[in-house]
Amino acid sequence: KRTLLPLPQEETSAIIFPCHPAVQRPELRHMVRNWGESEELRLGTAGCDRTCSLQMMELLRCIPLLLFLLFVCGLDHFIFSILSIIQHHSFVQYSYQTSHHLTVNVMGTSLMAQLIRGTIGALNTSFETQVETSNLACLPQPTAMTRQQYLNTCLPLGALALLCLAQVYPFRLRRAIAAFYFPKREKARVLFLYNKLLRQRKNFVHLQRGRIARQARQPPGLGTLLLEWCRRCCPWLRRYLPRRCTLCGTPETPRHRPCHDPDCGALYCEPCW
């Protein structure tokens, strides 16, 4: 039977490898659409699984929370700024100082004068008053949030978004769990993916032949002609201006093969050839 491994670059980018630590292209594609197909390959066995990708929906649900959090933090800073301006520019301090002196002098040495002097003399008073007051008690006393408080506020939302992105790793275990409980179904899924990749490879050859034929019928561009002229006139520039595979675009290596037709000049890597 025809073998599938090693996979070409085009097929590798469309399959999920469970042991790969990075988030792969199909998983990223699931983050930007609601429904998708995920294919998994592990140790030479593969399975195809149609899933409803909820990562995008979960990330979208985080956006209203993020906007609300930004609105609340911005509103808090705005109110604090207004109250701080009021506190600093509306402060008024009053200082009131007064003095009062009353003296009654009764002249004379008679008995009546002495009596009046002893009676009215009690009215002699002298006092000073000094009062300082302000509207500090009536002014607002705003308190700004610290960086730690802002961090504690945003940390749960950040953890939620991180969990939405990190859930791709537990999702990779679904195929292994399903294969453990339903081994016959797993064989059917592996066979389905095997036939699907064979059909894709067969169609891929016909499609690429047609694309190369259409590309060959088109006249080369000015940039292509300039690069070819530089390679012919200056062989030492070939190291800095490498040719690329006509199909996949990989840079030229010693294992690349040119077309047998001398008038073609197309270059192919070993898998594409």
mmCIF file of N, CA, C and O in Angstrom, residues 103 120 181 221:
data_model
loop_
_atom_site.group_PDB
_atom_site.id
_atom_site.type_symbol
_atom_site.label_atom_id
_atom_site.label_comp_id
_atom_site.label_asym_id
_atom_site.label_seq_id
_atom_site.Cartn_x
_atom_site.Cartn_y
_atom_site.Cartn_z
ATOM 1 N N THR A 103 -13.326 100.201 78.821
ATOM 2 C CA THR A 103 -12.850 100.789 80.080
ATOM 3 C C THR A 103 -13.746 101.983 80.446
ATOM 4 O O THR A 103 -13.945 102.890 79.627
ATOM 5 N N ILE A 120 -19.832 100.287 88.177
ATOM 6 C CA ILE A 120 -19.614 100.261 86.715
ATOM 7 C C ILE A 120 -18.214 99.758 86.379
ATOM 8 O O ILE A 120 -17.938 99.292 85.287
ATOM 9 N N TYR A 181 -11.476 4.111 24.022
ATOM 10 C CA TYR A 181 -12.790 3.524 24.288
ATOM 11 C C TYR A 181 -13.439 2.951 23.024
ATOM 12 O O TYR A 181 -14.282 2.059 23.131
ATOM 13 N N GLY A 221 8.162 38.838 -15.209
ATOM 14 C CA GLY A 221 8.134 40.237 -14.808
ATOM 15 C C GLY A 221 9.516 40.875 -14.847
ATOM 16 O O GLY A 221 10.545 40.214 -15.036
#
